[in-house]
mmCIF file of C-alpha atoms and ligand atoms in Angstrom:
data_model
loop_
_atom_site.group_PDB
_atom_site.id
_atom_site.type_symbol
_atom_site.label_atom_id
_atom_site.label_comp_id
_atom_site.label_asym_id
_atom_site.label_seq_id
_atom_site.Cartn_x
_atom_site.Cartn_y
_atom_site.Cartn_z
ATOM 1 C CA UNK A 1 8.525 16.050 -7.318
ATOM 2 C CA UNK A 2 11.328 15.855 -4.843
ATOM 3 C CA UNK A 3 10.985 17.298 -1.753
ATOM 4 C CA UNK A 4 13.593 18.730 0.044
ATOM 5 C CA UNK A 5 13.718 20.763 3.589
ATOM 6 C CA UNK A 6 15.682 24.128 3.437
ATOM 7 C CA UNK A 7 16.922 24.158 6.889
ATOM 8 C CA UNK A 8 20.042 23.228 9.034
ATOM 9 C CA UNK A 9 17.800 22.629 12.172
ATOM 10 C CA UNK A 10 18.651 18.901 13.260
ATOM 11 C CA UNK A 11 15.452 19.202 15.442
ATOM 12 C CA UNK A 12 13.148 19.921 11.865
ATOM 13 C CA UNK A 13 15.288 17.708 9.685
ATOM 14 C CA UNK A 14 14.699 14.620 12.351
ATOM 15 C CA UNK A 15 10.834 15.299 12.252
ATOM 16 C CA UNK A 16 11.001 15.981 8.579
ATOM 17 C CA UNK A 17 12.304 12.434 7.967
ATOM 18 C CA UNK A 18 10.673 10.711 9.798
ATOM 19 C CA UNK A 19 7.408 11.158 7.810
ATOM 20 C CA UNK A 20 9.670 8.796 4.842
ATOM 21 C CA UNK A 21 8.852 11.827 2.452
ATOM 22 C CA UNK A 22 12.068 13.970 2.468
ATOM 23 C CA UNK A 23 14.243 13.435 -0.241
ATOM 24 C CA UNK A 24 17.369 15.980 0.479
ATOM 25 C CA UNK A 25 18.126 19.069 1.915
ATOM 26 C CA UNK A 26 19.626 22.331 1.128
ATOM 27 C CA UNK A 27 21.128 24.754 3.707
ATOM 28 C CA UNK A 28 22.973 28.329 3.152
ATOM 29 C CA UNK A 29 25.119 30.257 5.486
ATOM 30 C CA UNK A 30 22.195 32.808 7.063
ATOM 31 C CA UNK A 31 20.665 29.253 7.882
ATOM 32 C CA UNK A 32 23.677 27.436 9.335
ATOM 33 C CA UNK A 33 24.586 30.850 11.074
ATOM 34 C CA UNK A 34 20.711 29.681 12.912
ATOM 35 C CA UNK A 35 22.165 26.869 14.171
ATOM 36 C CA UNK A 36 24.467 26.657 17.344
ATOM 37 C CA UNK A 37 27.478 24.133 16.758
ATOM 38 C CA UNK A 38 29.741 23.492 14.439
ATOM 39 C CA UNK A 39 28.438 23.796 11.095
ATOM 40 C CA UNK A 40 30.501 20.746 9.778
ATOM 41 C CA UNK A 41 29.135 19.017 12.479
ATOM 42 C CA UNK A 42 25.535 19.925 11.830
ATOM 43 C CA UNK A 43 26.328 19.072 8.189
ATOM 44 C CA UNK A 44 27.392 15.860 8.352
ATOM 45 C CA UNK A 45 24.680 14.699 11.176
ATOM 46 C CA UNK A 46 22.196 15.950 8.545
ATOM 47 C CA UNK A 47 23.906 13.477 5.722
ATOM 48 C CA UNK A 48 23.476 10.860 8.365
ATOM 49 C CA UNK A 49 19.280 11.804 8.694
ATOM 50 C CA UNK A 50 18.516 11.937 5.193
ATOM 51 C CA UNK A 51 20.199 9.868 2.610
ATOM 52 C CA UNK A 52 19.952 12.613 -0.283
ATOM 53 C CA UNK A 53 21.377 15.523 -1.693
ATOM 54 C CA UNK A 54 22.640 18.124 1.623
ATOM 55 C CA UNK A 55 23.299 21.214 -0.314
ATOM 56 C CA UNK A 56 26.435 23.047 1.353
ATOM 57 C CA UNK A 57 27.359 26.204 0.535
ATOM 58 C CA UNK A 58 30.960 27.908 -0.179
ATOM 59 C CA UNK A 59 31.380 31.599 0.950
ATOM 60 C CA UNK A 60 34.445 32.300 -0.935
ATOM 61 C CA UNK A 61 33.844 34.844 -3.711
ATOM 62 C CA UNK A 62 36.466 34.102 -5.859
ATOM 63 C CA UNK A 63 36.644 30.839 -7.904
ATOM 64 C CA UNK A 64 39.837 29.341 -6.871
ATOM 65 C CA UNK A 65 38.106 30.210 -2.893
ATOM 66 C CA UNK A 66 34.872 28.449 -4.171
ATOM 67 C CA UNK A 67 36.750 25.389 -5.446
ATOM 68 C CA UNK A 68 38.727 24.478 -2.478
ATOM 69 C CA UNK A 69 35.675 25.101 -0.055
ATOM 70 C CA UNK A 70 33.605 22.973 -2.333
ATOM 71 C CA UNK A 71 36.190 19.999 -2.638
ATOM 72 C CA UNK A 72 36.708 20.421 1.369
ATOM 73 C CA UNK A 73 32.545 20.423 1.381
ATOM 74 C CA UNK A 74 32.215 17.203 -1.054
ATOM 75 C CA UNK A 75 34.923 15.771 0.596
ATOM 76 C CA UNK A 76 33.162 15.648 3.948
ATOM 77 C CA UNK A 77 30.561 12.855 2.723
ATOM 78 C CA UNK A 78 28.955 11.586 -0.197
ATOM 79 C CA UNK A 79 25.574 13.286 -0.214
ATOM 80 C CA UNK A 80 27.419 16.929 -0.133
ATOM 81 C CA UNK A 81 26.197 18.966 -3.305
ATOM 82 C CA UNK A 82 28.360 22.127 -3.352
ATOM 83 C CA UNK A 83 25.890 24.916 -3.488
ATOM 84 C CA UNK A 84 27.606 28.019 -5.739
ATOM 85 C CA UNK A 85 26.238 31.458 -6.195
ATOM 86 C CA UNK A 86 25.425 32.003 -9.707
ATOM 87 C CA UNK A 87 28.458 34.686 -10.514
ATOM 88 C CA UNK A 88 30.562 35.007 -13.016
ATOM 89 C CA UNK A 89 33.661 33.280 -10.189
ATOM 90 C CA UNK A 90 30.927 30.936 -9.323
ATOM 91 C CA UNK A 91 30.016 29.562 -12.907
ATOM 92 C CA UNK A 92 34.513 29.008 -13.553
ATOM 93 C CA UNK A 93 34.135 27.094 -10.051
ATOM 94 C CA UNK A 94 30.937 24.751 -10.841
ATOM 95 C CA UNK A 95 32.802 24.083 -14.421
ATOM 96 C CA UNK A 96 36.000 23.461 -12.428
ATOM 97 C CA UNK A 97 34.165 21.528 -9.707
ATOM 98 C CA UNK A 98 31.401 19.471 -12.163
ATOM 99 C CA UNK A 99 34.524 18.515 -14.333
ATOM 100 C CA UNK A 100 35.710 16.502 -10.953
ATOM 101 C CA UNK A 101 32.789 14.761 -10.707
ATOM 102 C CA UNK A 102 31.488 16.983 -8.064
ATOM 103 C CA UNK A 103 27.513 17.733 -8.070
ATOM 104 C CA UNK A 104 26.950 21.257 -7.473
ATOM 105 C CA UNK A 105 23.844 22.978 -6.898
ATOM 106 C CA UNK A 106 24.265 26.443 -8.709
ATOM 107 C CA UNK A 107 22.017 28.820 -5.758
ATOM 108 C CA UNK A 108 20.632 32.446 -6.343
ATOM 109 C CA UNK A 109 19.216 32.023 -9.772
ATOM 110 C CA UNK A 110 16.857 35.076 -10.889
ATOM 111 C CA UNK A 111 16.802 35.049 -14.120
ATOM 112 C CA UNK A 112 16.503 32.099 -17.053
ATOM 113 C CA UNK A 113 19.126 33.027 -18.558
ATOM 114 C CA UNK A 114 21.590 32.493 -15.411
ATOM 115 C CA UNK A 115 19.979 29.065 -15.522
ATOM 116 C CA UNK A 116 21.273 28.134 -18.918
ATOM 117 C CA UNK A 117 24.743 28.586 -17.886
ATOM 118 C CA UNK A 118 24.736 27.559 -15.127
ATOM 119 C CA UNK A 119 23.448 24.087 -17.071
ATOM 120 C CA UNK A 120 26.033 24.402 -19.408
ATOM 121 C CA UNK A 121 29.094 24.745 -16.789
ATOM 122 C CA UNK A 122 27.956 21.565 -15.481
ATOM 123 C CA UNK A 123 25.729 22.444 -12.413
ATOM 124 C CA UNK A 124 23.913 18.980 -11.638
ATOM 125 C CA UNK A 125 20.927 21.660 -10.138
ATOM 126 C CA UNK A 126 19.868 24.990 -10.307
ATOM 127 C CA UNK A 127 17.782 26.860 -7.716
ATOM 128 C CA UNK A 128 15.587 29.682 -8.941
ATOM 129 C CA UNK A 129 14.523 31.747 -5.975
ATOM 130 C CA UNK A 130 10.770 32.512 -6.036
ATOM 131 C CA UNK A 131 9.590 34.073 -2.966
ATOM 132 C CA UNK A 132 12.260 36.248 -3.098
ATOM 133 C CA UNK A 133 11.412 37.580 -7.022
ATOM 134 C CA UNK A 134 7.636 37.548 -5.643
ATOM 135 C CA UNK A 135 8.667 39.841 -2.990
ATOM 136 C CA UNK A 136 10.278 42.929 -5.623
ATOM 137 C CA UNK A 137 6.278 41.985 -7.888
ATOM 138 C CA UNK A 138 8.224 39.916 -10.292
ATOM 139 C CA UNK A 139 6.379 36.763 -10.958
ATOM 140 C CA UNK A 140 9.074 33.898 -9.628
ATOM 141 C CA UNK A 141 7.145 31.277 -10.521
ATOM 142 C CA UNK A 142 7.382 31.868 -14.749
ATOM 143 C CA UNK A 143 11.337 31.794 -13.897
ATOM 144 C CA UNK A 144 10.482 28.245 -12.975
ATOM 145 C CA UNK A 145 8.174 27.264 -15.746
ATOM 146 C CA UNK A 146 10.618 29.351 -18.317
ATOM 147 C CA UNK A 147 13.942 27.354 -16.812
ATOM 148 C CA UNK A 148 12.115 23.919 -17.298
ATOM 149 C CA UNK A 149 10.794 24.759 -21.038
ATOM 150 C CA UNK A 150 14.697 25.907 -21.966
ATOM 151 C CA UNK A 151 15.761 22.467 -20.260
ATOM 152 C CA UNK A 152 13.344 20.526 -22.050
ATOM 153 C CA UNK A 153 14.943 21.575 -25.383
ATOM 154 C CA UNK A 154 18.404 19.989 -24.443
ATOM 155 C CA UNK A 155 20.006 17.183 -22.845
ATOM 156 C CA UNK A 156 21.134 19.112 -19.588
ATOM 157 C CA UNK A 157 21.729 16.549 -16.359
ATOM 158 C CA UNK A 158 20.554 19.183 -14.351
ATOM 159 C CA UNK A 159 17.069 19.575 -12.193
ATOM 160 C CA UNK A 160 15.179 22.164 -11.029
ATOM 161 C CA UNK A 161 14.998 22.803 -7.371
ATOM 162 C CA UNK A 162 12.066 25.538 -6.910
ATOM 163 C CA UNK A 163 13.463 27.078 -4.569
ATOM 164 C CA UNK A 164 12.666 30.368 -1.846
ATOM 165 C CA UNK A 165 9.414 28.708 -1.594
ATOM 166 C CA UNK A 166 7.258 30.421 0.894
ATOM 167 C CA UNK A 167 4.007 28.604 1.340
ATOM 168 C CA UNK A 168 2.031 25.463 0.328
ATOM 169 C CA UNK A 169 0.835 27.208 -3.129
ATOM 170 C CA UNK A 170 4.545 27.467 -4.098
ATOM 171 C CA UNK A 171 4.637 24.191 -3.942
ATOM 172 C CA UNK A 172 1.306 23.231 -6.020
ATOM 173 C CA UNK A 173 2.426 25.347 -8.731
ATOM 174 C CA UNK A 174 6.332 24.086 -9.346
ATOM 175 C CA UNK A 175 4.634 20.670 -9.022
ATOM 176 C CA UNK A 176 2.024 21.150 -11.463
ATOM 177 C CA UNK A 177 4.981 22.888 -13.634
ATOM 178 C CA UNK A 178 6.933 20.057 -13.052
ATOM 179 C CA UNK A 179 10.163 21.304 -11.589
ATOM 180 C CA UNK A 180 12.011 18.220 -10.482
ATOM 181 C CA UNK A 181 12.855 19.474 -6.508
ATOM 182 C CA UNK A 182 11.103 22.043 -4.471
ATOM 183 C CA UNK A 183 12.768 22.874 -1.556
ATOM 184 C CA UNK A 184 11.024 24.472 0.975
ATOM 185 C CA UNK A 185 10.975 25.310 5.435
ATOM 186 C CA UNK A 186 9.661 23.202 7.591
ATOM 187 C CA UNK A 187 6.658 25.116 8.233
ATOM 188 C CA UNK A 188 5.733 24.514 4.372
ATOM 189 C CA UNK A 189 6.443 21.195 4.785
ATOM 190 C CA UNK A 190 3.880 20.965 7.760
ATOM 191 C CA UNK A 191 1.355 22.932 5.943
ATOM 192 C CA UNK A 192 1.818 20.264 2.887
ATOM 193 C CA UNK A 193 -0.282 17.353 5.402
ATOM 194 C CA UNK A 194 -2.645 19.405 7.293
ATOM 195 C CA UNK A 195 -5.721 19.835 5.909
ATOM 196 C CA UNK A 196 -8.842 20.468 8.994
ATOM 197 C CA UNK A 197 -11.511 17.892 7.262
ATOM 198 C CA UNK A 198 -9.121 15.473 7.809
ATOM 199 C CA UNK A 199 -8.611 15.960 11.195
ATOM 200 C CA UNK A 200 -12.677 16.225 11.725
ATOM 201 C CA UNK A 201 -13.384 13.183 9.635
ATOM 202 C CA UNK A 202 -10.779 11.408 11.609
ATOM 203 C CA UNK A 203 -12.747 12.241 14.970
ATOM 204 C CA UNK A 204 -15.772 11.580 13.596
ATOM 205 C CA UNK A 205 -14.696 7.943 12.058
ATOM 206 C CA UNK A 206 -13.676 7.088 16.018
ATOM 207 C CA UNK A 207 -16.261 8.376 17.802
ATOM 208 C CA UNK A 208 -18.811 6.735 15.710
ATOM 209 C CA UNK A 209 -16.228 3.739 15.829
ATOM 210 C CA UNK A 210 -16.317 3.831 19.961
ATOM 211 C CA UNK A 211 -19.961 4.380 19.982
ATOM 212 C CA UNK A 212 -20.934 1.206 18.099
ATOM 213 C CA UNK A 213 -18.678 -0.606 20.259
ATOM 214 C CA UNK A 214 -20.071 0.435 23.605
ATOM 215 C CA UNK A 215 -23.918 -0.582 21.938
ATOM 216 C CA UNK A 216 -22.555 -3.751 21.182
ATOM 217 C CA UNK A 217 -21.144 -4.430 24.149
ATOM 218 C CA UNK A 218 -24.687 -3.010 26.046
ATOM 219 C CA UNK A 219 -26.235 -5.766 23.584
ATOM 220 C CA UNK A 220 -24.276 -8.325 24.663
ATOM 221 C CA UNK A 221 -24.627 -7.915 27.998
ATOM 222 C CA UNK A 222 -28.469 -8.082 28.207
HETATM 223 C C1 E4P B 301 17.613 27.619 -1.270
HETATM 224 O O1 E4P B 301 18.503 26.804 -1.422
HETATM 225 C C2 E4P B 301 17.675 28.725 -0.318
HETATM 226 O O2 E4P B 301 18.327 28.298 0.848
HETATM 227 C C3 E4P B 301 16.318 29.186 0.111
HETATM 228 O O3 E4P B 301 15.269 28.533 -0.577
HETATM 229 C C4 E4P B 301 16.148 30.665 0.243
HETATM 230 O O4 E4P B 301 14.845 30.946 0.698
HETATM 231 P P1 E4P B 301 14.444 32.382 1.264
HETATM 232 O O5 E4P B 301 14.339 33.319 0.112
HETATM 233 O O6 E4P B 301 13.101 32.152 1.908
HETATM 234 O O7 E4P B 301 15.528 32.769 2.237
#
């Protein structure tokens, strides 16, 4: 599974890659609004950190809006993905914008059917939002595991970024699903390495490493 940061923090993104395990990123205007700076700045810094997919989104809500923010977004660098809101404007956008050879990441999917057409306009990824269907007590992981059986029927070029991922068991379960991208904060992220018998084993392996060291060096010396 791909693993992408959801964040527009240059500080998390930097410490995110430099593990070598980040594969993209997406951000959205509440995150962006986070940020202080210029948000085309901040976008195309993050393009330079991680040589992936940088999902940007448009905030037009019209289609002809959506289109020329998303050629202006894909226009700023390569690894742009022009993030759309699954809408009725947003679906005549991606098939405007996919038809140019544009990738565009077709955000605020709910529902498996939104994820079939946004598939079929042309959207190279669709992001199903789970913490956020887990939050009204609508399972949001069976969107996930329903999206990926409906792709596996066809020949869509689109992957599923898990998305609205809220903690490290998110992430086991769209990877044991199989969704091709989970995207998640960078607290998740954190959370995906840490694991406390690590940390004591590690101790213990260098303790017991300098204490053989020091009796062999006693040894030595007698
Ligand atoms: C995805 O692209 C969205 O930016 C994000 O995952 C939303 O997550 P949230 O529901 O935690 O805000």
């Amino acid at each position: 599974m791909k693993i992408f940061l959801d964040t527009a923090s240059l500080t998390e993104i930097r410490e995110g890659a430099a593990l070598g395990v980040v594969d993209g990123v997406t951000t959205n205007p509440t995150l962006l609004a986070k940020e202080s700076g210029d948000p085309e700045e901040i976008l195309l810094e993050i393009c330079r950190t991680v040589d992936g997919p940088i999902s940007a989104e448009v905030v037009a809500t019209d289609a002809e809006g959506m289109v020329r923010e998303g050629r202006h977004w894909a226009g700023l660098h390569k690894n742009i993905v022009v993030k759309c809101p699954c809408t009725a404007e947003g679906l005549k956008a991606t098939k405007i914008l996919s038809g140019e050879g544009r990738r565009v990441n077709m955000t605020l999917i709910f529902s498996p059917t939104q994820a079939l057409l946004a598939a079929k306009a042309g959207a190279r990824f669709v992001s199903p939002f789970v913490g956020r269907l887990d939050d009204i007590s609508t399972p949001g992981m069976e969107l996930v595991a329903d999206i990926l059986q409906i792709f596996e029927n066809y020949d869509f070029d689109c992957e599923v970024l898990a998305a609205s991922l809220r903690h490290p068991m998110h992430v086991v379960e769209a990877a044991k699903m199989g969704a091709h991208i989970g995207t998640m904060p960078y607290s998740v992220f954190a959370g995906l390495l840490k694991h406390p018998l690590t940390d004591i084993g590690l101790k213990r392996f260098l303790d017991d490493w300098e204490k053989a060291k020091k009796e062999m060096g006693a040894k030595a010396s007698r």
